[in-house]
Amino acid sequence: MNDFVGYESRNGVGIITINNPPVNALGQGVRAGLVSCLEAGLADDSVNSLVLIGGGRTFPAGADITEFGKPLKAPDLRAVIVAYENSSKLVVAAIHGHALGGGLEIAFGCDYRIGDAKCNVGLPEVTLGILPGAGGTQRLPRLIDPSAALDLILSGAFVAAPKALKLGILDKVAETDLLEAAIEYAGELISSGAPRRRIRDMEINADAKIFDEARATAKKRARGFEAPLKCIQAVENAATMSFDDGLREERVLFEELVSSDQSKGQRYMFFAEREVAKIPDIPRDTPLRDISSVGIIGAGTMGGGIAMNFANAGIPVVFVETTQEALDRGLGIIKDNYAATVSRGRLTQDAMDSRMALFSGSLDFSALSDVDMVIEAVFENMALKKEIFQKLDKVCKPGAILATNTSTLDIDEIAAETGRPEDVIGMHFFSPANVMRLLEIVRAEKTGKDIVATVMKLSKKIRKVSAVVGVCDGFVGNRMLHGYMDQAMSLLEEGALPQQIDKALFDWGWAMGPFAVMDLAGNDVSWLIRQEQAPDRDRNLPYPHTIADQLCEQGRFGQKASKGWYLYSEGSRKPEIDPDVDALVLKVSAGKGITRRDISDQEIVQRCMYALANVGADLLDEGIALRAGDIDVIYNAGYGFPRYRGGPMLYADMVGLDNMLASINQFREDFGPLWRPSKYLEKLVAEGKTFSGT
Ligand code: CAA
């Protein structure tokens, strides 16, 4: 018994309660308390069975992740589980909230498991780049069907009580108060003479082919990730080795993973994703505004995608468009999108109908007079946006949030068109907005704290990963991408071809290479922006986009035109190399008097990645991004950055900021003034610090 775990007895049953808020993580104090309370229960002659339960909101949600990578203090979690498994008195685990990772593994050390109707169980270790290292890979495939166990371990999914009962992870679901039900259950088990149940003694029969199939799938779906393959190995060991040998091997595989850079990256992302929701000058208890209805101006691709997020969360949406035709077209596209989901069996027709019923439309701004929030989603034109915000200022009720979905324009300037700049905010969705997880919440100079807090909360409701950023051209994600794209384009002119650059970055872990991405997004989009920005361009800097411009002059706008940096066959999204593009690349290089050279994949990765992180450093310096972790969350959720490398800023830390700075200085000498080391990077190197503080 200690501060973290308590013991008491009731009705002949010993109750061991864990109290380590917020999630009862199994830190050293909890582990020690679990052992001493078990000893107390075994020594207590007034009880003949034990119940293990979490205090507060949950059963343990896993090992304490902050302890990983540090010397482990006894007792080790595995020893705790073995102690429960070898207990001379029957033990029932009583689960509410979440029993995850090491938490569920402790429950596997108990004889029986009862959960309340709302509990969830799971082994999410794979998402942290590790495997269930306290016997989970050996016990779960003995307790339930090995194929289902493998799926659960590989997906890291949370399983709700009814399914957990069906799978056999839970033995019973409590209809009443969990502790009372667990005490009663323990009593029943004893009085009925129920057998002790050590999972380690259970038989396992797995078909060998499930492991080969799982490996083939993991190589495709989790390309580049090490943990899934080791999870499969560990579960296969459970089927082919004795329990003790399998457990020993599980530890070896766990140790390899927990000390890997991949796991460091994935653990860092776990905390970065929680940190991103905390805004230093906005207290958690900031009063929020109620958002029960939303207006969207523009029912085009972006407006329609944004609207679907709200309908999915049960929030009604009023569209305002300029013509009935545009309105009908927008609603038609939404309907087709939902219908496609229904036909794939991922949405019921009823659910689709009730979502469609949440949309209404108007050609008149007065339809927005009563909504709690408006999101403007028209094309990027400052004059038009200013006109819209002037109208909104007139028609919207006091307290309504006025948001713009601009991706480039100055929100301070837009807000100044209203008499209520404190109610104006940017919500930068990424296309397709109903699919992409990322939302940049752009806090303008005068945006109210309660507005930021409300939009943060709302973003959770519409299932977005959001980060608060400041106003600048491109905000965080796209501004960084400019640096990255400049390098991809320069590399083309110097000697590489699109397919080589794409392959180097894809093999490194990006979901897609930069040229494939541009073909997907539409090459005309960045072409138009370049044309608009041409008058302000610094003529002393090299211009690496000549090839991209000439491609667009030929109408090669990407997938939608069936040709861009690649060719696309009718109805296919598979890029095919086009010799005409290669010829254009060579022609432009020759035209600029560049002698092409062989460029290594390593140089491609270094130059693109360092350019990305170097702009990231500027954004931190300017306060546009609050933390390195926020940038990494943005790149993970919105740009296909490989999670097992953390994000661009953590990657730079891992390379070593001094190494990166030395390379950037060398690049400046070799390739000219497009390279300029960030002052903030220089400062951190001088102080011996890192971006992430790790
Ligand atoms: N270790 C340390 N801290 C943890 C933690 C853990 N396992 N799980 C959550 N926390 C912290 C969070 O960082 C957060 O801290 P702050 O308030 O300071 O930001 C706090 O607990 C609350 O967490 P959430 O904000 O995530 O709360 P939520 O209610 O949204 O979600 C949850 C709760 C579903 C349990 C979620 O926290 C979660 O998924 N936790 C991680 C579960 C996990 O991965 N477990 C496996 C651990 S590895 C393991 O157990 C290895 C093994 O085999 C031995």
mmCIF file of N, CA, C and O in Angstrom, residues 69-105:
data_model
loop_
_atom_site.group_PDB
_atom_site.id
_atom_site.type_symbol
_atom_site.label_atom_id
_atom_site.label_comp_id
_atom_site.label_asym_id
_atom_site.label_seq_id
_atom_site.Cartn_x
_atom_site.Cartn_y
_atom_site.Cartn_z
ATOM 1 N N GLY A 69 12.977 4.663 -22.035
ATOM 2 C CA GLY A 69 14.288 5.214 -22.382
ATOM 3 C C GLY A 69 15.073 5.636 -21.153
ATOM 4 O O GLY A 69 16.204 6.088 -21.266
ATOM 5 N N LYS A 70 14.469 5.525 -19.959
ATOM 6 C CA LYS A 70 15.210 5.848 -18.730
ATOM 7 C C LYS A 70 15.465 4.540 -17.986
ATOM 8 O O LYS A 70 14.738 3.561 -18.200
ATOM 9 N N PRO A 71 16.456 4.508 -17.085
ATOM 10 C CA PRO A 71 16.686 3.270 -16.340
ATOM 11 C C PRO A 71 15.426 2.898 -15.546
ATOM 12 O O PRO A 71 14.809 3.755 -14.911
ATOM 13 N N LEU A 72 15.044 1.621 -15.641
ATOM 14 C CA LEU A 72 13.790 1.191 -15.027
ATOM 15 C C LEU A 72 13.981 0.878 -13.541
ATOM 16 O O LEU A 72 14.915 0.177 -13.165
ATOM 17 N N LYS A 73 13.080 1.417 -12.736
ATOM 18 C CA LYS A 73 13.154 1.127 -11.294
ATOM 19 C C LYS A 73 12.220 -0.036 -10.972
ATOM 20 O O LYS A 73 11.089 -0.072 -11.441
ATOM 21 N N ALA A 74 12.689 -0.979 -10.140
ATOM 22 C CA ALA A 74 11.890 -2.156 -9.783
ATOM 23 C C ALA A 74 10.659 -1.701 -8.980
ATOM 24 O O ALA A 74 10.695 -0.654 -8.329
ATOM 25 N N PRO A 75 9.596 -2.498 -8.988
ATOM 26 C CA PRO A 75 9.468 -3.735 -9.755
ATOM 27 C C PRO A 75 9.091 -3.474 -11.207
ATOM 28 O O PRO A 75 8.405 -2.498 -11.498
ATOM 29 N N ASP A 76 9.558 -4.363 -12.041
ATOM 30 C CA ASP A 76 9.250 -4.327 -13.456
ATOM 31 C C ASP A 76 7.780 -4.750 -13.639
ATOM 32 O O ASP A 76 7.278 -5.572 -12.871
ATOM 33 N N LEU A 77 7.110 -4.200 -14.638
ATOM 34 C CA LEU A 77 5.693 -4.510 -14.835
ATOM 35 C C LEU A 77 5.454 -6.005 -15.043
ATOM 36 O O LEU A 77 4.457 -6.569 -14.575
ATOM 37 N N ARG A 78 6.412 -6.653 -15.734
ATOM 38 C CA ARG A 78 6.220 -8.089 -16.002
ATOM 39 C C ARG A 78 6.199 -8.877 -14.695
ATOM 40 O O ARG A 78 5.441 -9.826 -14.525
ATOM 41 N N ALA A 79 7.054 -8.450 -13.753
ATOM 42 C CA ALA A 79 7.101 -9.149 -12.462
ATOM 43 C C ALA A 79 5.784 -8.942 -11.708
ATOM 44 O O ALA A 79 5.277 -9.857 -11.033
ATOM 45 N N VAL A 80 5.223 -7.742 -11.829
ATOM 46 C CA VAL A 80 3.943 -7.466 -11.165
ATOM 47 C C VAL A 80 2.865 -8.401 -11.729
ATOM 48 O O VAL A 80 2.082 -9.009 -10.983
ATOM 49 N N ILE A 81 2.860 -8.524 -13.053
ATOM 50 C CA ILE A 81 1.828 -9.363 -13.693
ATOM 51 C C ILE A 81 1.994 -10.821 -13.266
ATOM 52 O O ILE A 81 1.013 -11.506 -12.950
ATOM 53 N N VAL A 82 3.238 -11.272 -13.228
ATOM 54 C CA VAL A 82 3.482 -12.659 -12.805
ATOM 55 C C VAL A 82 3.004 -12.862 -11.364
ATOM 56 O O VAL A 82 2.401 -13.889 -11.023
ATOM 57 N N ALA A 83 3.211 -11.855 -10.524
ATOM 58 C CA ALA A 83 2.759 -11.969 -9.129
ATOM 59 C C ALA A 83 1.237 -12.150 -9.074
ATOM 60 O O ALA A 83 0.724 -12.987 -8.314
ATOM 61 N N TYR A 84 0.504 -11.385 -9.876
ATOM 62 C CA TYR A 84 -0.954 -11.533 -9.912
ATOM 63 C C TYR A 84 -1.340 -12.890 -10.499
ATOM 64 O O TYR A 84 -2.254 -13.557 -10.018
ATOM 65 N N GLU A 85 -0.617 -13.282 -11.544
ATOM 66 C CA GLU A 85 -0.930 -14.563 -12.198
ATOM 67 C C GLU A 85 -0.714 -15.724 -11.230
ATOM 68 O O GLU A 85 -1.448 -16.712 -11.250
ATOM 69 N N ASN A 86 0.287 -15.594 -10.363
ATOM 70 C CA ASN A 86 0.600 -16.672 -9.418
ATOM 71 C C ASN A 86 -0.109 -16.516 -8.080
ATOM 72 O O ASN A 86 0.152 -17.275 -7.141
ATOM 73 N N SER A 87 -0.984 -15.525 -7.988
ATOM 74 C CA SER A 87 -1.671 -15.278 -6.710
ATOM 75 C C SER A 87 -2.402 -16.546 -6.234
ATOM 76 O O SER A 87 -3.004 -17.269 -7.041
ATOM 77 N N SER A 88 -2.366 -16.777 -4.944
ATOM 78 C CA SER A 88 -3.057 -17.974 -4.441
ATOM 79 C C SER A 88 -4.560 -17.715 -4.289
ATOM 80 O O SER A 88 -5.334 -18.628 -4.066
ATOM 81 N N LYS A 89 -4.964 -16.439 -4.411
ATOM 82 C CA LYS A 89 -6.400 -16.141 -4.375
ATOM 83 C C LYS A 89 -6.852 -15.676 -5.756
ATOM 84 O O LYS A 89 -6.083 -15.027 -6.480
ATOM 85 N N LEU A 90 -8.071 -16.009 -6.096
ATOM 86 C CA LEU A 90 -8.619 -15.634 -7.401
ATOM 87 C C LEU A 90 -8.708 -14.102 -7.519
ATOM 88 O O LEU A 90 -9.087 -13.431 -6.567
ATOM 89 N N VAL A 91 -8.308 -13.581 -8.701
ATOM 90 C CA VAL A 91 -8.340 -12.125 -8.896
ATOM 91 C C VAL A 91 -9.239 -11.780 -10.086
ATOM 92 O O VAL A 91 -9.134 -12.382 -11.157
ATOM 93 N N VAL A 92 -10.114 -10.791 -9.870
ATOM 94 C CA VAL A 92 -10.976 -10.269 -10.951
ATOM 95 C C VAL A 92 -10.522 -8.845 -11.266
ATOM 96 O O VAL A 92 -10.383 -8.021 -10.360
ATOM 97 N N ALA A 93 -10.288 -8.568 -12.563
ATOM 98 C CA ALA A 93 -9.996 -7.183 -12.963
ATOM 99 C C ALA A 93 -11.314 -6.513 -13.296
ATOM 100 O O ALA A 93 -12.125 -7.068 -14.044
ATOM 101 N N ALA A 94 -11.532 -5.324 -12.735
ATOM 102 C CA ALA A 94 -12.781 -4.578 -12.993
ATOM 103 C C ALA A 94 -12.419 -3.341 -13.800
ATOM 104 O O ALA A 94 -11.719 -2.453 -13.312
ATOM 105 N N ILE A 95 -12.880 -3.292 -15.049
ATOM 106 C CA ILE A 95 -12.380 -2.295 -16.005
ATOM 107 C C ILE A 95 -13.427 -1.231 -16.324
ATOM 108 O O ILE A 95 -14.546 -1.549 -16.734
ATOM 109 N N HIS A 96 -13.045 0.034 -16.162
ATOM 110 C CA HIS A 96 -13.854 1.139 -16.686
ATOM 111 C C HIS A 96 -12.904 2.101 -17.392
ATOM 112 O O HIS A 96 -11.683 1.977 -17.261
ATOM 113 N N GLY A 97 -13.458 3.034 -18.158
ATOM 114 C CA GLY A 97 -12.587 3.947 -18.909
ATOM 115 C C GLY A 97 -11.821 3.156 -19.959
ATOM 116 O O GLY A 97 -12.405 2.466 -20.785
ATOM 117 N N HIS A 98 -10.488 3.216 -19.853
ATOM 118 C CA HIS A 98 -9.648 2.531 -20.831
ATOM 119 C C HIS A 98 -8.682 1.575 -20.135
ATOM 120 O O HIS A 98 -7.965 1.996 -19.225
ATOM 121 N N ALA A 99 -8.650 0.314 -20.566
ATOM 122 C CA ALA A 99 -7.580 -0.597 -20.141
ATOM 123 C C ALA A 99 -6.695 -0.767 -21.363
ATOM 124 O O ALA A 99 -7.051 -1.472 -22.306
ATOM 125 N N LEU A 100 -5.569 -0.070 -21.349
ATOM 126 C CA LEU A 100 -4.728 -0.040 -22.547
ATOM 127 C C LEU A 100 -3.314 -0.504 -22.231
ATOM 128 O O LEU A 100 -2.813 -0.305 -21.118
ATOM 129 N N GLY A 101 -2.658 -1.076 -23.236
ATOM 130 C CA GLY A 101 -1.261 -1.449 -23.109
ATOM 131 C C GLY A 101 -1.011 -2.243 -21.850
ATOM 132 O O GLY A 101 -1.695 -3.239 -21.559
ATOM 133 N N GLY A 102 -0.028 -1.766 -21.047
ATOM 134 C CA GLY A 102 0.310 -2.452 -19.807
ATOM 135 C C GLY A 102 -0.891 -2.613 -18.884
ATOM 136 O O GLY A 102 -0.945 -3.552 -18.085
ATOM 137 N N GLY A 103 -1.862 -1.702 -18.994
ATOM 138 C CA GLY A 103 -3.083 -1.807 -18.181
ATOM 139 C C GLY A 103 -3.843 -3.072 -18.529
ATOM 140 O O GLY A 103 -4.248 -3.849 -17.650
ATOM 141 N N LEU A 104 -4.012 -3.323 -19.816
ATOM 142 C CA LEU A 104 -4.730 -4.530 -20.225
ATOM 143 C C LEU A 104 -3.873 -5.768 -19.916
ATOM 144 O O LEU A 104 -4.399 -6.828 -19.548
ATOM 145 N N GLU A 105 -2.561 -5.591 -20.034
ATOM 146 C CA GLU A 105 -1.679 -6.735 -19.759
ATOM 147 C C GLU A 105 -1.775 -7.158 -18.287
ATOM 148 O O GLU A 105 -1.691 -8.337 -17.967
#
